[in-house]
């Protein structure tokens, strides 16, 4: 198979950031015939860096299809799991995301890199060491904060008590044993304490409904009490859309407040859904990562060690918000103002 030179170059740089070297084994995990071009290029890149590499390909069935919570093709596949746990690094193109199997692979000291965006997005949002520095700085701040508050001129005013849950950083590569990351990305996040989130969130036109890959068109007001959304109001279609979608899961835990953080990848674009012609192949990493967003979300908290595993998850990246950790100002009207995380203008 002919390899695209630009892809090989980009993936080689990505694996260099991941510290891949001779003597290591990089396993590329794929399902069916998905992402085969990316898989081949990653193997060629690993080989170029002197690492041993191969493709572990598994079969999707109806019960382990993408998006079925807690189910994926590695459940019960002992031999495949032994193989992955023996690797130095796994490139995950299947989607083990926060499953027990992923935790097991990480616990064996294997670094795991999730890749699920098409090449043009991997290139557009390609990570840097400076992005890592700023995302890890955000993580450190979140780990030491007791409270997160964010507001907006549209009427958002909400407070999260912090301290109960860990903090996860995502900057697009991983060089530490046992660490997971997502290529590409650019944010840190945590979860409010159980019952410890109260206030009002007003979604505005231009904020993003990741589940539908579309923009909010009409204001939606979410009232939050003790970590749960208790009211969804708004005159336009969006309030109705969100309410009906959440109701369809018939699960009261869908209304829980999920992870919270802010975006730091200056290469990510909030307007990506409007400019792309490949919406069906793209995931939502631009929306989750764009610089200065507040990544507000509803639903599960298992990825941070909680017990809410509802299948209803809404990521709602918001623009033009201001955010503080305790009394420390981080964002002002959708711009990063903290000097350690701000991108210097070029
Ligand atoms: Fe999320």
PDB file of C-alpha atoms and ligand atoms in Angstrom, residues 259 297 303 313 315, ligand 1:
ATOM      1  CA  UNK A 259     -17.086  17.197  33.802  1.00  0.00           C
ATOM      2  CA  UNK A 297     -21.242  18.988  30.253  1.00  0.00           C
ATOM      3  CA  UNK A 303     -14.275   8.684  33.542  1.00  0.00           C
ATOM      4  CA  UNK A 313     -23.779  12.549  27.656  1.00  0.00           C
ATOM      5  CA  UNK A 315     -20.777  18.107  25.912  1.00  0.00           C
TER       6      UNK A 315
HETATM    7 FE1  LIG B   1     -17.607  14.813  27.685  1.00  0.00          FE
END
